[in-house]
Coordinates of N, CA and C in Angstrom, one line a residue:
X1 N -11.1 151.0 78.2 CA -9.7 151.4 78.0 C -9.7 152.8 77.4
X2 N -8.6 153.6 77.6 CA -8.7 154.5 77.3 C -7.6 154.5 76.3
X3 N -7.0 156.1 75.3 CA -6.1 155.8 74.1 C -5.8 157.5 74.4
X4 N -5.0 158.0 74.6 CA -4.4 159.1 74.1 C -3.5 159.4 73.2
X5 N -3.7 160.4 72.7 CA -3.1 161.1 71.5 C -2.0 161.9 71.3
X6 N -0.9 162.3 71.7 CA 0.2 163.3 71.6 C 0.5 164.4 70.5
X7 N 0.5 165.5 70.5 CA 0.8 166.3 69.3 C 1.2 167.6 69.8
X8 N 2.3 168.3 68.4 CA 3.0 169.1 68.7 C 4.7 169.1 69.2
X9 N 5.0 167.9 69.3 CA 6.7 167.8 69.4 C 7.5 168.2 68.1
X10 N 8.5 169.0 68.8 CA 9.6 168.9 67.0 C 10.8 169.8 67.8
X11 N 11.7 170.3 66.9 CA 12.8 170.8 67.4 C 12.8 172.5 67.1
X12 N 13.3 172.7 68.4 CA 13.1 174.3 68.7 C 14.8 174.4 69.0
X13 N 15.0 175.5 69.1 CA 16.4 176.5 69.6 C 16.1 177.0 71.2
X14 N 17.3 177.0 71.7 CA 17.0 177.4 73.2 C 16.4 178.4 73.1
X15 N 15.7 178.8 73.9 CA 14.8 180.0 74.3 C 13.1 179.9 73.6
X16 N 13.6 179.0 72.9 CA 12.0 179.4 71.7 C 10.8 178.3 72.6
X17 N 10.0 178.2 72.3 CA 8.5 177.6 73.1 C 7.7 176.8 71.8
X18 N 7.2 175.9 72.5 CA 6.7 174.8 71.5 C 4.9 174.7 72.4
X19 N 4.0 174.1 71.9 CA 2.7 173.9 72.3 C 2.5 172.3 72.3
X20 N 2.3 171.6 73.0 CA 1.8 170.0 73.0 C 0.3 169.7 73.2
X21 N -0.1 169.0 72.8 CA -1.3 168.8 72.5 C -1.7 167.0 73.1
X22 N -2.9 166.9 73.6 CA -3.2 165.9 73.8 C -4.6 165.6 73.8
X23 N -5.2 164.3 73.2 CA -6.8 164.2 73.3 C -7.0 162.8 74.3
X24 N -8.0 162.2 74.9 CA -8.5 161.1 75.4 C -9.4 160.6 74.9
X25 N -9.5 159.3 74.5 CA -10.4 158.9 73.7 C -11.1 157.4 74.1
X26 N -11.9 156.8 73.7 CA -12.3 155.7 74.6 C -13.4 155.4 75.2
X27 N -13.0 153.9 76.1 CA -14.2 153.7 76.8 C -13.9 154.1 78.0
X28 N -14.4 155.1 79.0 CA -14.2 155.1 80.4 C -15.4 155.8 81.0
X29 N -15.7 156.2 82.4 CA -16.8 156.8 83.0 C -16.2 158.0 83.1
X30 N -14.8 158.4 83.2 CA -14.7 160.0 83.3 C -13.4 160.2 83.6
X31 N -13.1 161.4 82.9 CA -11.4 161.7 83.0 C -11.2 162.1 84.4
X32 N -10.3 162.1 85.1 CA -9.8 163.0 86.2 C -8.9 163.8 86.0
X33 N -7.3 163.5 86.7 CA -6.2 164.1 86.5 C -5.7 164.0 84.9
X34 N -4.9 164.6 84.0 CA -4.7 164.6 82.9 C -3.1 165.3 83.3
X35 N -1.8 165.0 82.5 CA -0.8 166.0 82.8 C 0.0 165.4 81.3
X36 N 1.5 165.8 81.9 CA 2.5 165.2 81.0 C 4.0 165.1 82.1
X37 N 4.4 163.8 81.1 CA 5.7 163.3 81.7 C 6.3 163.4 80.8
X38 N 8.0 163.1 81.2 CA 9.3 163.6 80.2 C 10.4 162.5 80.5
X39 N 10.9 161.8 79.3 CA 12.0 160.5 79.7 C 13.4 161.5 79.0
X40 N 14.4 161.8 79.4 CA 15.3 162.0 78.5 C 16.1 160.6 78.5
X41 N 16.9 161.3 77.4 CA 17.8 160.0 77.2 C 18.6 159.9 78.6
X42 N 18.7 158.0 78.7 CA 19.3 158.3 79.7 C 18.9 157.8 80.9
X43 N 18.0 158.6 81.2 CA 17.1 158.8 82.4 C 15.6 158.2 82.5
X44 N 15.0 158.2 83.6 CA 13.8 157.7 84.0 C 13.0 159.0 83.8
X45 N 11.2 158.5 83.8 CA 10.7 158.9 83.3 C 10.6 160.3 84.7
X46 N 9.9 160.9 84.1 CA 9.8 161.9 85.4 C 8.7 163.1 85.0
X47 N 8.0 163.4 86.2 CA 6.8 164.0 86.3 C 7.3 165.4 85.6
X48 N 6.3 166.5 85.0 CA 6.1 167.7 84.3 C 5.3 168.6 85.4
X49 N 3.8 168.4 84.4 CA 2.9 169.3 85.3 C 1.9 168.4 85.2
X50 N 0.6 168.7 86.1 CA -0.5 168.3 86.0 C -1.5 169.0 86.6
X51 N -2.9 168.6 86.1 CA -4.2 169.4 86.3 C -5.4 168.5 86.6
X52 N -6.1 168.9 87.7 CA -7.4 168.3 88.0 C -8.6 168.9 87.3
X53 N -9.3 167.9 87.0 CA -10.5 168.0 86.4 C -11.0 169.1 86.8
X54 N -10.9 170.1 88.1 CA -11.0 171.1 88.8 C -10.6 172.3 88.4
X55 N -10.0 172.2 87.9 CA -8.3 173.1 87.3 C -7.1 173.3 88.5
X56 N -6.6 172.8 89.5 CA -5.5 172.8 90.1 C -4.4 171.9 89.7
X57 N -3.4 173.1 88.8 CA -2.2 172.5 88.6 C -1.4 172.3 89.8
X58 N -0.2 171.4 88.7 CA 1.0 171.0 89.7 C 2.1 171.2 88.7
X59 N 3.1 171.4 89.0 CA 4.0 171.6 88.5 C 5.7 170.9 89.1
X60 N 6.7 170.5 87.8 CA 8.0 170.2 88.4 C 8.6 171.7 88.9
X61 N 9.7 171.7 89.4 CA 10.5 172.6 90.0 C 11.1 173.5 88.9
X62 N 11.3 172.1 88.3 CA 12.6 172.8 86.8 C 11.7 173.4 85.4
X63 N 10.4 173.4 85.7 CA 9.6 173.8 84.8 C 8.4 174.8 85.3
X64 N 9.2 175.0 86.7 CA 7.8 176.1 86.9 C 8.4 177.6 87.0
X65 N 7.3 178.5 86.2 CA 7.4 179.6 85.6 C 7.9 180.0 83.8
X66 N 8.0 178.8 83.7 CA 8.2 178.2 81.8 C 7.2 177.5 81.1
X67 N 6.5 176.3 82.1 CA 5.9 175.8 81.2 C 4.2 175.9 81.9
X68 N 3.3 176.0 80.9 CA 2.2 176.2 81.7 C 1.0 175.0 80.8
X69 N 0.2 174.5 81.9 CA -0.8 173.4 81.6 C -2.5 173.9 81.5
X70 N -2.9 172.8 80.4 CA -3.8 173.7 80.8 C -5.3 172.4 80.1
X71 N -6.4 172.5 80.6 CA -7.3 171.8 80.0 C -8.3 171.5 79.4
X72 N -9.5 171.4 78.4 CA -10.4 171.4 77.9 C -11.4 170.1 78.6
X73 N -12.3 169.8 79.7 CA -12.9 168.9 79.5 C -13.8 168.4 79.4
X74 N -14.7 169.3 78.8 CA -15.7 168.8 77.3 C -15.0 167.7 76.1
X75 N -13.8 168.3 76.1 CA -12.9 168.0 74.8 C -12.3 166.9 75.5
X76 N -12.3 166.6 76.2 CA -11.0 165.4 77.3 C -9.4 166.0 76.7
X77 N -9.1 167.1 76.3 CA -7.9 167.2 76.2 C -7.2 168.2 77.2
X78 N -5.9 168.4 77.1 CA -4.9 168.8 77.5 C -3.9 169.3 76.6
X79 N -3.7 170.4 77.2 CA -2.1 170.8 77.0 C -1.0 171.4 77.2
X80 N -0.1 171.4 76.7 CA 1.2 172.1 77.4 C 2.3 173.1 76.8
X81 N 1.8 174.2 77.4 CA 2.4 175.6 76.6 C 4.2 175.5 77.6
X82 N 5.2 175.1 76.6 CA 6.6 175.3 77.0 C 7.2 176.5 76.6
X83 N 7.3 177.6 77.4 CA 8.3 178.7 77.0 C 9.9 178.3 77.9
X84 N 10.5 179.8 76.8 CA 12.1 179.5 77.5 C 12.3 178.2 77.0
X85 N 12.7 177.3 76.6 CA 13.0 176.3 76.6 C 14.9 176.0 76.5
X86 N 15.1 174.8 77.9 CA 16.3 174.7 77.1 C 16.9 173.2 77.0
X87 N 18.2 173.2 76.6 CA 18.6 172.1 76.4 C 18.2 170.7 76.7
X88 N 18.2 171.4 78.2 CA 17.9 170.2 79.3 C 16.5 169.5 79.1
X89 N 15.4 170.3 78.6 CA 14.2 169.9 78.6 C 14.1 168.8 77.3
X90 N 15.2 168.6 76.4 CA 14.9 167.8 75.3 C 14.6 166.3 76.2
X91 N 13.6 165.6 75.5 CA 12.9 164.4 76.1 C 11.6 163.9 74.9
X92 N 11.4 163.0 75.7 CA 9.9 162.5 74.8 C 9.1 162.4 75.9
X93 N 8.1 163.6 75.8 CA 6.8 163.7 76.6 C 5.6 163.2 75.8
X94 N 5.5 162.5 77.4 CA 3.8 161.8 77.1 C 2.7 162.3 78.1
X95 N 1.6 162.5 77.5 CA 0.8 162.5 78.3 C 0.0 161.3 78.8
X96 N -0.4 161.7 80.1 CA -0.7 160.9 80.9 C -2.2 161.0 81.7
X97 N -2.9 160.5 82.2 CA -4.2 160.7 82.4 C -4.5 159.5 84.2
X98 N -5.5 160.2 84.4 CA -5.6 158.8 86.1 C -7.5 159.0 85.2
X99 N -7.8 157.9 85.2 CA -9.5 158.1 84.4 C -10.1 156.8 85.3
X100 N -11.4 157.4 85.3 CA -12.1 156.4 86.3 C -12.7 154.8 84.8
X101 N -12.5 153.9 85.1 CA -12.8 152.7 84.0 C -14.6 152.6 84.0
X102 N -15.2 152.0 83.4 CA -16.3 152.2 83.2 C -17.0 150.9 84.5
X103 N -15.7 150.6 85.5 CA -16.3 149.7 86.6 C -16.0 150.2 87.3
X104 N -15.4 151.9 87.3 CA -15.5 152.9 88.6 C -14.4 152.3 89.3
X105 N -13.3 152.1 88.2 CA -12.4 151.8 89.2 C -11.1 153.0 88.5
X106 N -10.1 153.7 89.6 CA -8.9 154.4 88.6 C -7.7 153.2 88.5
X107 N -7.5 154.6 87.5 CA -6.2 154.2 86.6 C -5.9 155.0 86.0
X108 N -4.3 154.9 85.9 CA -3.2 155.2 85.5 C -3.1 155.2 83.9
X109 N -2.6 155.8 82.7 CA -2.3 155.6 81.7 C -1.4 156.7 81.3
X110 N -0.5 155.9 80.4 CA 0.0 156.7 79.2 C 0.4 156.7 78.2
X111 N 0.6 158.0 77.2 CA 0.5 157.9 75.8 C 2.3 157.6 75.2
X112 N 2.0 157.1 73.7 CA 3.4 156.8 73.2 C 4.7 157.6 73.4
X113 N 3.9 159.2 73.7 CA 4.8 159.9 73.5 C 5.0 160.9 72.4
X114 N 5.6 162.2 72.5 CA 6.6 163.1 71.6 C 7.4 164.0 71.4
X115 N 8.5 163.8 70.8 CA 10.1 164.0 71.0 C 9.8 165.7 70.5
X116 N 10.2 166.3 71.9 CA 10.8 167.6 72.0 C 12.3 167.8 71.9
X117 N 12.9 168.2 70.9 CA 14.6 168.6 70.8 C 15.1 170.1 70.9
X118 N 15.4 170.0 71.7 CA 16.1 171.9 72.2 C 17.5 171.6 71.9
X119 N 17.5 172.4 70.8 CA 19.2 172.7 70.2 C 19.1 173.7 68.9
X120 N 20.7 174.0 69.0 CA 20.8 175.0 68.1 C 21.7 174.7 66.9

């Protein structure tokens, strides 16, 4: 099983940029995909960006050219550089991981979460 870590949420002013942070920790045979997802109030959960153990990101619509991903994996972490930030983006992002189990099988995981607030 695996365990991720979340860090770096808190409240910013429109325009300002925040850093999120994430580690993987655990038992597994090996990270793959690593990203982050965003619930606002309200709403369902919904995809960010993501990155292959390769380095090919992916990106949402409403966050590309603002927010940039990025990965360590020596480190099994991740993270996520938000510029521009606005209103809209307030949510509780988690990160999220696809990791092979140590029977070689994937899976899906994600972390508790942490609350990004854009307001002034």
């Amino acid at each position: 099983q695996v365990q991720l870590v979340e860090s770096g949420g808190g409240l910013v002013e429109p325009g300002g940029s925040l850093r999120l942070s994430c580690v993987a920790s655990g038992r597994f045979s090996s990270i793959d995909s690593m990203g982050w997802y965003r619930r606002a109030p309200g709403k369902q959960r919904e995809f960010v960006a993501s990155i292959t153990r390769g380095g090919s990101t992916n990106y949402a619509e409403s966050v590309k050219g603002r927010f940039s991903v990025s990965r360590d994996n020596a480190k099994n972490t991740v993270s996520l550089e938000m510029n521009n930030l606005k209103p809209e983006d307030t949510a509780v992002y988690s990160c999220w991981t696809r990791y092979i189990s140590t029977t070689y099988l994937p899976n899906d995981y994600w972390g508790q979460g942490t609350q990004v607030t854009v307001s002034s």
